[in-house]
Amino acid sequence: MLIHMTRSELQPGDLIAPGNWGAVIRQQGEAHGAWLRECVLEGIRELEFPSKPSRMATAFAFVDLASALWWWRHERQKDFIYEVEVVDGAAASHIGDLLGVQMVPAVDVSPEAAARRYWSRGTPHFNTPDGVFIDELVTLSPLKVVGRLPVFG
């Protein structure tokens, strides 16, 4: 089950186009809190993982309900939660450790090392204090809304 969160109200059959995250980052530029991290991730991807899709051009989804619900409870409580499916199974995709998407000082010697770990699915694979791994699918495919899930408390 793939899960997507957004503040937009969607209906079954609606398509979520890839590229929204990148558009937000580019629009805000260096003022966006994730600007530098995304620049480093993109630079390492281009040089060392060119077959992986650019996060700036992709759609995002959680790969399981447990991780999506954890993220919703702690980060995105104003969002709606949707079950989605990948429209184009041949589109470039990557599953990354959302909790390890940025440099972790006790683990990574540099932001570039963190980016390599993210793109290579290297170790460690981080989890929340209550043991939830939060993996994200990044894909160049649009995502099709299957249905809206109830809000969990």
Coordinates of C-alpha atoms in Angstrom, one line a residue:
M1 CA 0.0 0.0 0.0
L2 CA 1.4 3.4 -1.0
I3 CA 0.3 6.5 0.9
H4 CA 0.4 10.2 -0.1
M5 CA -0.3 13.2 2.1
T6 CA -1.4 16.6 0.9
R7 CA -3.5 19.5 2.1
S8 CA -5.5 19.2 -1.2
E9 CA -8.8 17.4 -1.3
L10 CA -8.6 14.7 -3.9
Q11 CA -11.0 12.2 -5.3
P12 CA -10.5 8.6 -6.4
G13 CA -9.0 8.6 -9.9
D14 CA -7.3 12.0 -9.5
L15 CA -3.7 12.1 -10.6
I16 CA -0.9 13.6 -8.5
A17 CA 1.7 14.9 -10.9
P18 CA 5.4 14.5 -10.0
G19 CA 7.4 17.6 -9.4
N20 CA 5.5 19.6 -6.8
W21 CA 8.3 19.3 -4.2
G22 CA 10.9 20.6 -6.6
A23 CA 8.6 23.4 -7.7
V24 CA 8.2 24.5 -4.1
I25 CA 12.0 24.3 -3.5
R26 CA 12.8 26.3 -6.6
Q27 CA 10.2 28.9 -5.9
Q28 CA 11.5 29.6 -2.4
G29 CA 15.2 29.1 -3.4
E30 CA 17.7 29.4 -0.6
A31 CA 15.1 30.6 1.8
H32 CA 13.6 27.1 1.9
G33 CA 14.8 25.1 4.8
A34 CA 15.5 22.1 2.6
W35 CA 17.3 24.0 -0.2
L36 CA 20.9 23.1 0.7
R37 CA 20.0 19.4 1.5
E38 CA 18.2 19.0 -1.8
C39 CA 21.0 20.6 -3.8
V40 CA 23.5 18.2 -2.2
L41 CA 21.2 15.2 -2.8
E42 CA 20.7 16.3 -6.5
G43 CA 24.4 16.8 -7.0
I44 CA 25.4 13.4 -5.7
R45 CA 22.5 11.8 -7.6
E46 CA 23.6 13.4 -10.9
L47 CA 27.3 12.3 -10.5
E48 CA 27.0 8.9 -8.8
F49 CA 23.4 7.6 -9.2
P50 CA 22.2 9.0 -12.6
S51 CA 19.6 6.2 -13.1
K52 CA 17.8 7.4 -9.9
P53 CA 15.1 10.0 -10.4
S54 CA 15.6 13.6 -9.3
R55 CA 13.7 14.3 -6.1
M56 CA 13.0 17.7 -7.7
A57 CA 11.0 16.0 -10.4
T58 CA 9.2 13.2 -8.6
A59 CA 6.1 12.4 -6.7
F60 CA 6.4 11.1 -3.1
A61 CA 4.6 8.3 -1.3
F62 CA 5.1 6.4 1.9
V63 CA 5.6 2.7 1.3
D64 CA 3.4 1.5 4.2
L65 CA 0.6 2.7 6.4
A66 CA 2.5 2.5 9.7
S67 CA 5.2 4.9 8.5
A68 CA 2.6 7.3 6.9
L69 CA 0.6 7.4 10.1
W70 CA 3.7 8.1 12.2
W71 CA 4.6 10.9 9.9
W72 CA 1.1 12.3 9.9
R73 CA 0.9 12.3 13.7
H74 CA 4.2 14.0 14.2
E75 CA 4.6 16.2 11.1
R76 CA 1.5 16.6 8.9
Q77 CA -1.7 16.6 10.9
K78 CA -3.4 19.1 8.7
D79 CA -2.9 16.9 5.6
F80 CA -5.4 14.4 4.1
I81 CA -4.2 10.9 3.7
Y82 CA -4.7 9.0 0.5
E83 CA -4.0 5.5 -0.8
V84 CA -2.3 5.9 -4.2
E85 CA -0.9 3.7 -6.9
V86 CA 1.9 4.3 -9.4
V87 CA 0.6 4.9 -12.8
D88 CA 3.7 4.1 -14.8
G89 CA 5.6 1.1 -13.4
A90 CA 8.4 1.7 -15.8
A91 CA 9.1 5.2 -14.5
A92 CA 12.4 5.7 -12.6
S93 CA 11.8 5.2 -8.9
H94 CA 13.8 5.0 -5.7
I95 CA 12.9 4.0 -2.1
G96 CA 14.8 6.0 0.4
D97 CA 15.0 6.3 4.2
L98 CA 13.2 9.5 4.9
L99 CA 14.7 9.7 8.4
G100 CA 18.2 9.5 6.9
V101 CA 17.6 11.9 4.0
Q102 CA 19.9 14.5 5.6
M103 CA 23.3 14.4 7.4
V104 CA 23.3 12.7 10.8
P105 CA 26.4 14.0 12.6
A106 CA 27.1 10.8 14.5
V107 CA 26.9 8.8 11.2
D108 CA 27.9 10.9 8.3
V109 CA 31.2 12.8 7.8
S110 CA 29.5 15.2 5.4
P111 CA 26.2 16.1 3.7
E112 CA 27.6 14.4 0.6
A113 CA 28.2 11.2 2.5
A114 CA 24.6 11.4 3.8
A115 CA 23.4 11.8 0.2
R116 CA 25.4 8.7 -0.9
R117 CA 23.8 6.7 1.9
Y118 CA 20.3 7.9 0.9
W119 CA 20.8 7.0 -2.8
S120 CA 22.6 3.7 -2.2
R121 CA 20.2 2.6 0.6
G122 CA 23.2 2.3 2.8
T123 CA 23.3 1.7 6.5
P124 CA 22.2 2.5 9.0
H125 CA 18.5 2.4 8.3
F126 CA 17.0 4.9 10.8
N127 CA 13.8 4.3 12.8
T128 CA 11.7 6.4 15.1
P129 CA 12.0 6.1 18.9
D130 CA 9.1 3.7 18.8
G131 CA 10.7 1.5 16.1
V132 CA 9.0 2.7 12.9
F133 CA 11.0 2.8 9.7
I134 CA 9.9 5.5 7.4
D135 CA 10.7 4.7 3.8
E136 CA 9.6 7.0 0.9
L137 CA 9.0 6.1 -2.7
V138 CA 10.2 8.8 -5.0
T139 CA 9.0 8.3 -8.6
L140 CA 8.8 10.0 -11.9
S141 CA 5.4 8.4 -12.4
P142 CA 2.2 10.3 -11.5
L143 CA 0.3 8.8 -8.6
K144 CA -3.3 7.8 -9.0
V145 CA -5.6 8.3 -6.0
V146 CA -7.3 5.0 -5.0
G147 CA -9.1 6.5 -2.0
R148 CA -9.0 8.8 1.0
L149 CA -8.2 7.2 4.3
P150 CA -9.8 8.2 7.6
V151 CA -7.9 10.5 9.9
F152 CA -6.4 8.5 12.7
G153 CA -5.8 10.1 16.1

